[in-house]
Amino acid sequence: MHDGVGGAPGPRAAAPHEVPVTADPTHAPGTGPAAARSAGDAPRQGTTGELDDLLLGGPRTMTARDLAERYGIEIDLVRTFWRTLGLPAGADDEPLFTERDAEAIRLAGSLLRTHGLALPTVVTVVRALGHTSDRLALWQVEALVEDMAARYALDDTSARLLVLDRLKDLAPVLEQQLLHSYRRQLAAVADRYAAEFGEMREQAGETGRLPLARAVGFADMVSFTRRTAGLGSTDLSHFVQRFEAAARDVVVGAGGRVVKTIGDAVLFIADTPGVGARVALGLADAFGTSLDVDAERGVGGLAEGARGVTPVRVGLVWGRVLSRFGDVFGPVVNLAARLTDVADPSSVLVDAGTAAVLGGDPRFALERLPVRDLAGIGEITPYRLAPAPTP
């Protein structure tokens, strides 16, 4: 048994291109029930069969019709659940489902029957799980492939086969980390809602007003295309990963939250104007004035493999947003993004409204700039945000 995490590869890694296959005499070609199945319906063997046992709890023996009959539901609901998860669908009589799949469908049905959620709501909840877990699984597996290739000097194909071989050891650890992370994130959302809305139960919201007051910011790399032109896929991947990791550390460390990263940009939010300003200034500083260029050109540094250090332009706006699908929407989001278009490298721009909110905070200094015309928005008066001078 190997640990699949560190140290020298175990005996099975000596030839990572070999994926073991366990013979099953009860399903030999031309004999028994397997002879009547198509190749796609054949029992999964070897490494993938072991993964089915581990991840799915057993073989794929049930059809969509079986599940519909078991729970007394329309077969369309089974199809909808599977499609919404983002999983490949087969024919209604194709054995795709395990007992764990059946239990998942039963629990999804309980959201309708027991908890009274509307079908579109259940679809949205399941789609969020499917979209997020699909990206998460791919992200983590690709990280493992990269690790195996680097540690054992493997080509890409051999590294992927080695990851396939080791997933049965790594999957339980990744699963527990996922469950723990989800619970902590759900608890964090509950804490924020309790703090923000706990005293407002009896207050009616203003009709048509976006529900959440947030500081919204964009940090956009300067000349990303030019600075990374000519990089190979590995160097480019490493550079983007280092940027995203460093940006997340700054945002979270200052008390904000990353909404999403878009290759060369980061969208973040914060619950108060002051926290948003600290995040914005932290990003401008981390990728600009305080960046140790020589150190960052070393192994793992932000400048490794790129055409010099890449500073960021930051736009920050305080206002109201709509939160849906793990993203935020509203005019302030567009305004924050447009402010980055006219910001200088390693600087932060805010609009007049945000400047007015931050104006009384002694931690910050604001400089009014000439009126600018922003694409799709019109003329605004931007302000440059900076830390207050040290006495």
Coordinates of C-alpha atoms in Angstrom, one line a residue:
M1 CA 0.0 0.0 0.0
H2 CA 1.3 3.5 -0.9
D3 CA 0.3 6.7 0.7
G4 CA -0.4 8.5 -2.6
V5 CA 0.9 11.8 -1.2
G6 CA 4.6 11.9 -0.5
G7 CA 7.7 9.9 -0.7
A8 CA 8.9 7.5 -3.3
P9 CA 6.2 5.8 -5.4
G10 CA 5.2 2.3 -4.2
P11 CA 5.4 -0.9 -6.3
R12 CA 2.4 0.0 -8.3
A13 CA 3.9 3.3 -9.4
A14 CA 7.0 1.6 -10.8
A15 CA 5.1 1.1 -14.1
P16 CA 2.4 3.8 -13.9
H17 CA 1.2 3.1 -17.4
E18 CA -0.1 -0.3 -16.4
V19 CA -3.6 -0.3 -15.0
P20 CA -4.5 -3.6 -13.3
V21 CA -7.5 -5.5 -14.5
T22 CA -9.1 -8.1 -12.3
A23 CA -10.5 -11.1 -14.1
D24 CA -14.1 -12.0 -13.3
P25 CA -14.9 -15.6 -14.4
T26 CA -18.6 -15.2 -13.8
H27 CA -18.7 -12.7 -16.6
A28 CA -16.3 -14.2 -19.1
P29 CA -16.9 -13.3 -22.8
G30 CA -19.7 -15.3 -24.3
T31 CA -21.1 -16.6 -21.0
G32 CA -23.7 -15.6 -18.5
P33 CA -25.8 -12.4 -18.4
A34 CA -22.8 -10.3 -19.6
A35 CA -23.0 -11.9 -23.0
A36 CA -26.4 -10.2 -23.6
R37 CA -25.1 -6.7 -22.7
S38 CA -23.5 -4.2 -25.1
A39 CA -19.9 -3.3 -24.5
G40 CA -21.0 -0.1 -22.8
D41 CA -23.1 -2.0 -20.3
A42 CA -20.3 -4.5 -19.3
P43 CA -19.3 -4.6 -15.6
R44 CA -16.6 -2.1 -14.9
Q45 CA -13.4 -3.9 -13.8
G46 CA -9.9 -3.1 -12.6
T47 CA -9.2 0.4 -11.3
T48 CA -12.5 1.9 -12.4
G49 CA -14.4 -1.0 -10.9
E50 CA -12.7 -0.4 -7.6
L51 CA -13.4 3.3 -7.8
D52 CA -17.1 2.5 -8.4
D53 CA -17.1 0.4 -5.2
L54 CA -15.4 3.2 -3.3
L55 CA -17.1 6.3 -4.6
L56 CA -20.4 5.0 -5.7
G57 CA -21.0 2.3 -3.2
G58 CA -21.2 -0.6 -5.7
P59 CA -22.0 -1.5 -9.3
R60 CA -24.3 0.4 -11.6
T61 CA -27.2 -2.0 -11.7
M62 CA -30.4 0.2 -11.8
T63 CA -32.1 2.0 -14.7
A64 CA -34.0 5.3 -14.7
R65 CA -37.2 3.3 -14.9
D66 CA -36.1 1.2 -11.9
L67 CA -35.7 4.4 -9.8
A68 CA -38.9 6.0 -11.0
E69 CA -40.8 2.8 -10.0
R70 CA -39.1 2.4 -6.7
Y71 CA -40.0 5.9 -5.5
G72 CA -43.3 6.3 -7.4
I73 CA -42.1 9.4 -9.4
E74 CA -42.2 10.4 -13.0
I75 CA -39.2 9.2 -15.0
D76 CA -38.8 12.8 -16.1
L77 CA -37.8 13.7 -12.6
V78 CA -35.0 11.1 -12.7
R79 CA -33.8 12.4 -16.0
T80 CA -34.0 16.0 -14.7
F81 CA -31.9 15.2 -11.6
W82 CA -29.2 13.5 -13.6
R83 CA -29.1 16.1 -16.3
T84 CA -29.0 18.9 -13.8
L85 CA -26.0 17.3 -12.0
G86 CA -24.3 17.6 -15.4
L87 CA -23.8 13.8 -15.8
P88 CA -24.0 12.0 -19.1
A89 CA -27.4 10.5 -19.6
G90 CA -28.2 7.1 -21.2
A91 CA -31.3 5.3 -22.3
D92 CA -34.1 4.9 -19.8
D93 CA -33.4 1.1 -19.6
E94 CA -29.6 1.5 -19.4
P95 CA -28.2 0.4 -16.0
L96 CA -26.4 3.6 -14.9
F97 CA -27.4 4.0 -11.2
T98 CA -26.1 2.6 -8.0
E99 CA -27.8 2.4 -4.6
R100 CA -26.1 5.7 -3.6
D101 CA -27.5 7.3 -6.7
A102 CA -30.9 6.1 -5.7
E103 CA -30.5 7.5 -2.2
A104 CA -29.4 10.9 -3.7
I105 CA -32.5 11.0 -5.9
R106 CA -34.7 10.1 -2.9
L107 CA -33.3 13.0 -0.9
A108 CA -33.7 15.4 -3.8
G109 CA -37.3 14.3 -3.9
S110 CA -37.7 15.0 -0.2
L111 CA -36.8 18.6 -0.8
L112 CA -40.1 18.7 -2.8
R113 CA -42.3 16.5 -0.8
T114 CA -41.1 17.0 2.8
H115 CA -39.6 20.5 2.7
G116 CA -42.0 22.0 0.2
L117 CA -39.4 23.6 -2.1
A118 CA -40.6 24.4 -5.6
L119 CA -39.2 22.3 -8.4
P120 CA -37.2 25.2 -10.0
T121 CA -35.6 25.8 -6.6
V122 CA -34.6 22.2 -6.3
V123 CA -33.2 22.3 -9.9
T124 CA -31.1 25.3 -9.0
V125 CA -29.8 23.7 -5.8
V126 CA -28.8 20.5 -7.6
R127 CA -27.3 22.4 -10.5
A128 CA -25.1 24.4 -8.1
L129 CA -23.9 21.1 -6.7
G130 CA -23.2 19.6 -10.2
H131 CA -21.5 22.7 -11.5
T132 CA -19.3 23.2 -8.5
S133 CA -18.4 19.6 -7.9
D134 CA -17.6 19.1 -11.6
R135 CA -15.1 22.0 -11.6
L136 CA -13.7 20.9 -8.2
A137 CA -13.1 17.3 -9.2
L138 CA -11.4 18.4 -12.4
W139 CA -9.4 21.0 -10.6
Q140 CA -8.1 18.6 -8.0
V141 CA -7.4 15.8 -10.4
E142 CA -5.4 18.1 -12.7
A143 CA -3.4 19.3 -9.6
L144 CA -2.7 15.7 -8.8
V145 CA -1.6 15.0 -12.4
E146 CA 0.8 17.9 -12.3
D147 CA 2.2 16.7 -8.9
M148 CA 2.8 13.2 -10.1
A149 CA 4.4 14.3 -13.4
A150 CA 6.8 16.6 -11.5
R151 CA 7.7 14.3 -8.6
Y152 CA 8.3 11.2 -10.7
A153 CA 9.4 12.8 -14.0
L154 CA 6.5 11.2 -15.9
D155 CA 4.9 12.2 -19.2
D156 CA 1.4 13.5 -19.1
T157 CA -0.3 10.2 -20.0
S158 CA 1.7 8.2 -17.4
A159 CA 0.9 10.8 -14.8
R160 CA -2.8 10.6 -15.5
L161 CA -2.8 6.8 -15.3
L162 CA -0.8 7.0 -12.0
V163 CA -3.4 9.4 -10.6
L164 CA -6.2 7.0 -11.7
D165 CA -4.4 4.2 -9.8
R166 CA -4.0 6.3 -6.7
L167 CA -7.4 7.9 -6.5
K168 CA -8.8 5.1 -4.3
D169 CA -6.3 6.1 -1.7
L170 CA -6.7 9.8 -2.1
A171 CA -10.4 10.1 -2.7
P172 CA -11.5 9.4 1.0
V173 CA -9.2 12.2 2.2
L174 CA -10.4 14.6 -0.5
E175 CA -14.0 13.7 0.3
Q176 CA -13.6 14.5 4.0
Q177 CA -11.9 17.8 3.2
L178 CA -14.8 18.7 0.9
L179 CA -17.4 17.9 3.5
H180 CA -15.6 19.8 6.1
S181 CA -15.1 22.8 3.8
Y182 CA -18.7 22.8 2.8
R183 CA -20.0 22.7 6.4
R184 CA -17.6 25.6 7.4
Q185 CA -18.7 27.7 4.4
L186 CA -22.4 27.1 5.1
A187 CA -21.8 28.0 8.8
A188 CA -20.0 31.2 7.6
V189 CA -22.9 32.2 5.4
A190 CA -25.3 31.6 8.3
D191 CA -23.1 33.7 10.6
R192 CA -23.1 36.6 8.1
Y193 CA -26.8 36.4 7.6
A194 CA -27.5 36.4 11.3
A195 CA -25.3 39.4 11.9
E196 CA -26.6 41.4 8.9
F197 CA -30.3 40.5 9.0
G198 CA -31.0 39.2 12.5
E199 CA -32.3 42.6 13.7
M200 CA -34.4 43.2 10.6
R201 CA -37.0 40.5 10.8
E202 CA -39.8 43.0 11.2
Q203 CA -38.6 45.5 8.7
A204 CA -40.0 45.4 5.2
G205 CA -37.5 45.7 2.5
E206 CA -37.8 48.4 -0.1
T207 CA -39.5 47.0 -3.2
G208 CA -37.2 46.7 -6.2
R209 CA -34.0 47.5 -4.2
L210 CA -31.1 45.0 -4.6
P211 CA -30.9 43.1 -1.3
L212 CA -27.2 43.1 -0.2
A213 CA -25.0 46.1 0.6
R214 CA -21.5 45.1 -0.3
A215 CA -18.1 46.5 -1.3
V216 CA -17.4 45.1 -4.7
G217 CA -13.9 45.1 -6.3
F218 CA -12.1 44.0 -9.3
A219 CA -8.3 43.5 -9.5
D220 CA -7.1 43.2 -13.1
M221 CA -3.6 42.3 -14.3
V222 CA -1.8 44.9 -16.3
S223 CA -0.9 43.9 -19.8
F224 CA -1.5 40.2 -19.1
T225 CA -1.6 39.2 -22.8
R226 CA 1.7 40.9 -23.6
R227 CA 3.5 39.8 -20.4
T228 CA 2.6 36.1 -20.9
A229 CA 2.9 36.0 -24.7
G230 CA 5.0 33.0 -25.8
L231 CA 4.7 31.1 -22.6
G232 CA 4.2 27.4 -22.9
S233 CA 1.1 25.8 -21.4
T234 CA 2.9 24.7 -18.2
D235 CA 4.5 28.1 -17.5
L236 CA 1.2 29.9 -18.2
S237 CA -0.7 27.6 -16.0
H238 CA 1.8 28.0 -13.2
F239 CA 1.7 31.8 -13.5
V240 CA -2.1 32.0 -13.4
Q241 CA -2.3 29.7 -10.5
R242 CA 0.3 31.7 -8.5
F243 CA -1.6 34.9 -9.2
E244 CA -4.9 33.4 -8.1
A245 CA -3.5 31.9 -5.0
A246 CA -1.7 35.1 -4.0
A247 CA -4.8 37.2 -4.7
R248 CA -7.0 34.9 -2.6
D249 CA -4.6 35.1 0.3
V250 CA -4.7 38.9 0.2
V251 CA -8.5 39.0 -0.1
V252 CA -9.2 36.5 2.7
G253 CA -6.4 37.9 4.9
A254 CA -8.0 41.3 4.8
G255 CA -11.5 40.0 5.6
G256 CA -13.0 39.8 2.1
R257 CA -14.3 37.0 0.0
V258 CA -13.3 36.0 -3.6
V259 CA -16.4 35.7 -5.8
K260 CA -14.5 34.3 -8.8
T261 CA -11.2 34.5 -10.7
I262 CA -11.2 35.1 -14.4
G263 CA -7.7 34.2 -15.5
D264 CA -6.2 37.6 -15.3
A265 CA -8.7 39.2 -12.9
V266 CA -10.2 38.7 -9.5
L267 CA -13.7 39.7 -8.4
F268 CA -14.1 40.1 -4.6
I269 CA -16.7 41.4 -2.1
A270 CA -16.6 42.6 1.5
D271 CA -19.3 43.3 4.0
T272 CA -18.2 46.8 4.9
P273 CA -16.6 49.7 3.0
G274 CA -13.6 49.7 5.3
V275 CA -12.9 46.0 4.7
G276 CA -13.3 46.4 1.0
A277 CA -10.8 49.3 1.0
R278 CA -8.3 47.2 2.9
V279 CA -8.7 44.4 0.4
A280 CA -8.3 46.7 -2.6
L281 CA -5.2 48.4 -1.2
G282 CA -3.8 45.1 -0.1
L283 CA -4.0 43.8 -3.7
A284 CA -2.5 46.9 -5.2
D285 CA 0.3 46.7 -2.7
A286 CA 1.0 42.9 -3.0
F287 CA 1.3 43.1 -6.8
G288 CA 3.0 46.4 -6.9
T289 CA 4.8 48.7 -4.5
S290 CA 5.8 46.2 -1.8
L291 CA 6.5 43.3 -4.2
D292 CA 10.1 42.0 -3.8
V293 CA 10.8 41.6 -7.5
D294 CA 14.0 39.6 -7.1
A295 CA 12.4 37.2 -4.7
E296 CA 9.4 36.7 -6.9
R297 CA 11.5 35.8 -9.8
G298 CA 12.6 32.7 -7.9
V299 CA 11.0 29.3 -7.9
G300 CA 7.3 29.5 -7.2
G301 CA 7.3 33.4 -7.3
L302 CA 4.7 35.5 -9.0
A303 CA 7.2 36.5 -11.7
E304 CA 8.6 33.1 -12.5
G305 CA 8.0 32.2 -16.1
A306 CA 6.4 35.5 -17.0
R307 CA 7.7 38.6 -18.7
G308 CA 8.4 40.5 -15.5
V309 CA 6.2 41.3 -12.5
T310 CA 2.5 41.8 -13.3
P311 CA 0.9 44.6 -11.2
V312 CA -2.8 45.0 -11.0
R313 CA -5.3 47.9 -11.4
V314 CA -8.1 47.8 -8.8
G315 CA -11.6 49.3 -8.9
L316 CA -13.8 49.4 -5.8
V317 CA -17.4 50.4 -5.3
W318 CA -19.8 50.4 -2.3
G319 CA -23.4 49.7 -3.2
R320 CA -26.1 47.1 -3.4
V321 CA -25.9 43.8 -5.3
L322 CA -27.9 40.7 -6.1
S323 CA -26.2 37.4 -5.2
R324 CA -27.2 34.4 -7.4
F325 CA -25.5 31.3 -8.7
G326 CA -22.3 32.0 -6.6
D327 CA -21.9 35.3 -8.4
V328 CA -22.9 38.9 -7.7
F329 CA -24.8 41.2 -10.1
G330 CA -25.8 44.8 -10.3
P331 CA -24.6 48.2 -11.6
V332 CA -21.9 48.5 -8.9
V333 CA -20.2 45.3 -10.3
N334 CA -20.0 46.8 -13.7
L335 CA -18.8 50.2 -12.4
A336 CA -16.0 48.5 -10.3
A337 CA -14.9 46.6 -13.5
R338 CA -14.9 49.8 -15.6
L339 CA -12.8 51.7 -13.0
T340 CA -10.0 49.2 -13.6
D341 CA -9.8 50.4 -17.2
V342 CA -8.7 53.9 -16.2
A343 CA -6.7 53.1 -13.0
D344 CA -2.9 53.3 -13.0
P345 CA -0.9 50.2 -12.3
S346 CA -0.8 49.2 -8.6
S347 CA -3.5 51.8 -7.7
V348 CA -7.1 51.8 -6.5
L349 CA -9.9 53.9 -7.9
V350 CA -13.3 54.4 -6.3
D351 CA -16.4 56.4 -7.4
A352 CA -17.7 59.5 -5.7
G353 CA -20.3 57.7 -3.7
T354 CA -17.7 55.3 -2.3
A355 CA -15.3 58.2 -1.6
A356 CA -18.0 59.9 0.4
V357 CA -18.5 56.7 2.5
L358 CA -14.8 56.3 3.1
G359 CA -14.0 60.0 3.5
G360 CA -14.5 59.9 7.3
D361 CA -12.3 56.9 7.9
P362 CA -8.8 58.1 9.2
R363 CA -7.1 55.0 7.7
F364 CA -7.6 56.2 4.2
A365 CA -6.7 59.1 1.9
L366 CA -8.7 60.1 -1.1
E367 CA -7.6 62.2 -4.1
R368 CA -10.2 63.6 -6.5
L369 CA -9.2 63.0 -10.2
P370 CA -10.5 64.5 -13.4
V371 CA -13.8 63.4 -14.8
R372 CA -13.6 60.3 -16.9
D373 CA -15.9 58.7 -19.5
L374 CA -16.3 55.0 -18.8
A375 CA -17.5 52.7 -21.5
G376 CA -21.2 51.7 -21.0
I377 CA -21.5 53.9 -17.9
G378 CA -20.8 57.5 -18.9
E379 CA -19.0 60.3 -17.1
I380 CA -18.0 59.8 -13.5
T381 CA -15.6 61.5 -11.1
P382 CA -13.0 58.9 -9.9
Y383 CA -11.0 59.1 -6.7
R384 CA -7.7 57.5 -6.0
L385 CA -7.7 55.6 -2.7
A386 CA -4.5 55.3 -0.7
P387 CA -3.5 54.5 2.9
A388 CA -3.5 57.5 5.1
P389 CA 0.0 59.0 5.5
T390 CA 1.9 57.7 8.6
P391 CA 2.2 60.5 11.2

